[in-house]
Amino acid sequence: MGKSVFYHAGCPVCVSAEHDIINLIGTNNVEVVHIGEVRNRISEAEKAGVKSVPALVTPNGNVLHINFGAFMADVKG
Amino acid sequence: MGKSVFYHAGCPVCVSAEHDIINLIGTNNVEVVHIGEVRNRISEAEKAGVKSVPALVTPNGNVLHINFGAFMADVKG
C-alpha cells in the first residue's frame, strides 16, 4: 500500500486528528504536510481535491475531510 | 490497540468512506455499524459524540467525522 498524505494547517483540530490518524494507520504509512508552512504544496492539495483541513488523501486518491479546522481559502490567506 | 467503530447510514458517501477506512486501518481493526438498520445503536453513537455520518470513533474515544453524508437527525428521521 502506498502512503497517504495528511494535509493540515497546525490548528488544534488538525493536531488532534493528526494524532488519531497516525495512531490508526501508523506513522510509516502517512506523510504529514503542514500547508500553512510548506506553502508550495497548497496547489498540490487543491488539485487532489482538498477543500478544507485537516484532510487525508488516500493512496488511491480519495480525499477524506476529517472534522473541520479551516477552509483552504483561509489557509491561503 | 482496541477496535475503532465506523458508524454509517448506507449513503454513497458512507460506503466510499467505509472502503477507504477499511483499506487504511484493516478490516480486523474496525467494527462497521449501519445505524440506519441497527437503530438501537443510534444512542450509543450520539453518546460517543457522533454528529453526522460517516464517522469513526477511535479506540481512545475521539470522533472523526469523515466527509459528510447525513446528520444524525436525518438518520433518526
Short mmCIF file of C-alpha atoms in Angstrom, two decimals:
data_model
loop_
_atom_site.label_atom_id
_atom_site.label_comp_id
_atom_site.label_asym_id
_atom_site.label_seq_id
_atom_site.Cartn_x
_atom_site.Cartn_y
_atom_site.Cartn_z
CA MET A 1 0.00 0.00 0.00
CA GLY A 2 1.27 3.46 -0.89
CA LYS A 3 1.43 6.29 1.58
CA SER A 4 -1.47 8.51 2.42
CA VAL A 5 -0.90 12.25 2.72
CA PHE A 6 -2.31 14.16 5.69
CA TYR A 7 -2.66 17.88 4.98
CA HIS A 8 -3.11 20.22 7.91
CA ALA A 9 -2.53 23.80 8.95
CA GLY A 10 -1.45 23.49 12.56
CA CYS A 11 -4.85 24.22 14.07
CA PRO A 12 -5.96 22.38 17.23
CA VAL A 13 -8.47 20.28 15.28
CA CYS A 14 -5.68 19.41 12.83
CA VAL A 15 -3.23 18.37 15.54
CA SER A 16 -5.80 16.19 17.28
CA ALA A 17 -6.79 14.50 14.01
CA GLU A 18 -3.12 14.02 13.10
CA HIS A 19 -2.51 12.09 16.31
CA ASP A 20 -5.56 9.93 15.70
CA ILE A 21 -4.64 9.16 12.09
CA ILE A 22 -1.06 8.28 12.98
CA ASN A 23 -2.28 6.01 15.76
CA LEU A 24 -4.72 4.32 13.40
CA ILE A 25 -2.69 3.81 10.26
CA GLY A 26 0.89 4.07 11.52
CA THR A 27 3.44 6.82 11.14
CA ASN A 28 5.19 4.97 8.29
CA ASN A 29 2.03 4.94 6.20
CA VAL A 30 1.30 8.64 6.19
CA GLU A 31 3.17 11.73 5.08
CA VAL A 32 2.22 14.76 7.17
CA VAL A 33 2.27 18.07 5.30
CA HIS A 34 1.74 21.38 7.12
CA ILE A 35 0.48 23.53 4.28
CA GLY A 36 0.45 26.60 6.48
CA GLU A 37 4.25 26.34 6.47
CA VAL A 38 5.04 24.37 3.31
CA ARG A 39 3.04 26.69 1.14
CA ASN A 40 4.31 25.42 -2.18
CA ARG A 41 2.27 22.26 -1.60
CA ILE A 42 -1.07 24.09 -1.32
CA SER A 43 -1.73 23.75 -5.05
CA GLU A 44 -0.97 20.03 -4.88
CA ALA A 45 -3.54 19.63 -2.11
CA GLU A 46 -6.13 21.59 -4.05
CA LYS A 47 -5.53 19.51 -7.16
CA ALA A 48 -6.06 16.38 -5.06
CA GLY A 49 -9.48 17.76 -4.07
CA VAL A 50 -8.74 19.04 -0.58
CA LYS A 51 -11.39 21.63 0.31
CA SER A 52 -10.58 22.04 4.00
CA VAL A 53 -8.05 20.87 6.54
CA PRO A 54 -7.39 18.51 8.13
CA ALA A 55 -7.73 16.10 5.21
CA LEU A 56 -6.27 12.75 4.33
CA VAL A 57 -5.63 11.80 0.71
CA THR A 58 -5.58 8.02 0.43
CA PRO A 59 -3.15 6.04 -1.76
CA ASN A 60 -5.92 5.61 -4.35
CA GLY A 61 -6.56 9.35 -4.46
CA ASN A 62 -9.73 9.65 -2.40
CA VAL A 63 -10.00 12.65 -0.11
CA LEU A 64 -11.23 12.19 3.45
CA HIS A 65 -12.06 15.52 5.06
CA ILE A 66 -11.75 14.80 8.77
CA ASN A 67 -13.66 17.04 11.16
CA PHE A 68 -13.13 20.69 10.27
CA GLY A 69 -10.29 23.07 11.01
CA ALA A 70 -10.18 25.62 8.23
CA PHE A 71 -11.12 26.11 4.60
CA MET A 72 -8.33 26.17 2.07
CA ALA A 73 -9.17 29.83 1.36
CA ASP A 74 -8.33 30.61 5.00
CA VAL A 75 -5.07 28.70 4.78
CA LYS A 76 -4.14 30.61 1.64
CA GLY A 77 -4.98 33.91 3.37
CA MET B 1 -4.95 -1.32 20.04
CA GLY B 2 -8.70 -1.66 20.51
CA LYS B 3 -11.14 -1.56 17.69
CA SER B 4 -12.48 1.62 16.15
CA VAL B 5 -16.18 1.84 15.35
CA PHE B 6 -17.30 3.18 11.99
CA TYR B 7 -20.89 4.44 12.04
CA HIS B 8 -22.68 4.94 8.77
CA ALA B 9 -26.14 5.02 7.25
CA GLY B 10 -25.64 3.35 3.89
CA CYS B 11 -25.36 6.58 1.89
CA PRO B 12 -22.92 6.72 -1.06
CA VAL B 13 -20.54 8.97 0.87
CA CYS B 14 -20.69 6.47 3.74
CA VAL B 15 -19.92 3.45 1.56
CA SER B 16 -16.99 5.17 -0.13
CA ALA B 17 -15.52 6.24 3.22
CA GLU B 18 -16.07 2.76 4.63
CA HIS B 19 -13.97 1.23 1.86
CA ASP B 20 -11.22 3.79 2.43
CA ILE B 21 -11.16 3.29 6.19
CA ILE B 22 -11.07 -0.49 5.89
CA ASN B 23 -8.24 -0.26 3.37
CA LEU B 24 -6.32 2.09 5.64
CA ILE B 25 -6.70 0.52 9.06
CA GLY B 26 -7.65 -3.07 8.22
CA THR B 27 -10.96 -4.87 8.48
CA ASN B 28 -9.96 -6.51 11.76
CA ASN B 29 -9.42 -3.14 13.42
CA VAL B 30 -12.80 -1.62 12.78
CA GLU B 31 -16.37 -2.55 13.61
CA VAL B 32 -18.80 -1.28 10.98
CA VAL B 33 -22.23 -0.28 12.30
CA HIS B 34 -25.06 0.67 9.94
CA ILE B 35 -27.19 2.80 12.26
CA GLY B 36 -29.84 3.18 9.59
CA GLU B 37 -30.52 -0.53 10.12
CA VAL B 38 -29.22 -1.24 13.62
CA ARG B 39 -31.23 1.54 15.14
CA ASN B 40 -30.72 0.55 18.75
CA ARG B 41 -27.12 1.72 18.42
CA ILE B 42 -28.03 5.29 17.45
CA SER B 43 -27.99 6.44 21.07
CA GLU B 44 -24.58 4.84 21.61
CA ALA B 45 -23.24 6.77 18.62
CA GLU B 46 -24.73 10.03 19.89
CA LYS B 47 -23.24 9.49 23.34
CA ALA B 48 -19.85 8.95 21.71
CA GLY B 49 -20.22 12.38 20.10
CA VAL B 50 -21.19 11.42 16.57
CA LYS B 51 -22.94 14.41 14.96
CA SER B 52 -23.09 13.15 11.39
CA VAL B 53 -22.26 10.05 9.38
CA PRO B 54 -19.95 8.64 8.28
CA ALA B 55 -17.91 8.89 11.47
CA LEU B 56 -15.15 6.87 13.04
CA VAL B 57 -14.84 6.62 16.81
CA THR B 58 -11.24 5.76 17.67
CA PRO B 59 -10.21 3.32 20.42
CA ASN B 60 -9.44 6.29 22.68
CA GLY B 61 -12.89 7.76 22.14
CA ASN B 62 -12.15 10.56 19.68
CA VAL B 63 -14.70 11.14 16.94
CA LEU B 64 -13.52 11.65 13.39
CA HIS B 65 -16.32 12.94 11.18
CA ILE B 66 -15.26 11.90 7.69
CA ASN B 67 -16.64 13.89 4.78
CA PHE B 68 -20.38 14.33 5.15
CA GLY B 69 -23.27 12.02 4.38
CA ALA B 70 -26.10 12.91 6.73
CA PHE B 71 -26.81 14.49 10.09
CA MET B 72 -27.84 12.22 12.93
CA ALA B 73 -31.23 13.95 12.93
CA ASP B 74 -31.76 12.75 9.36
CA VAL B 75 -30.74 9.22 10.27
CA LYS B 76 -33.19 9.25 13.16
CA GLY B 77 -35.93 10.53 10.84
#
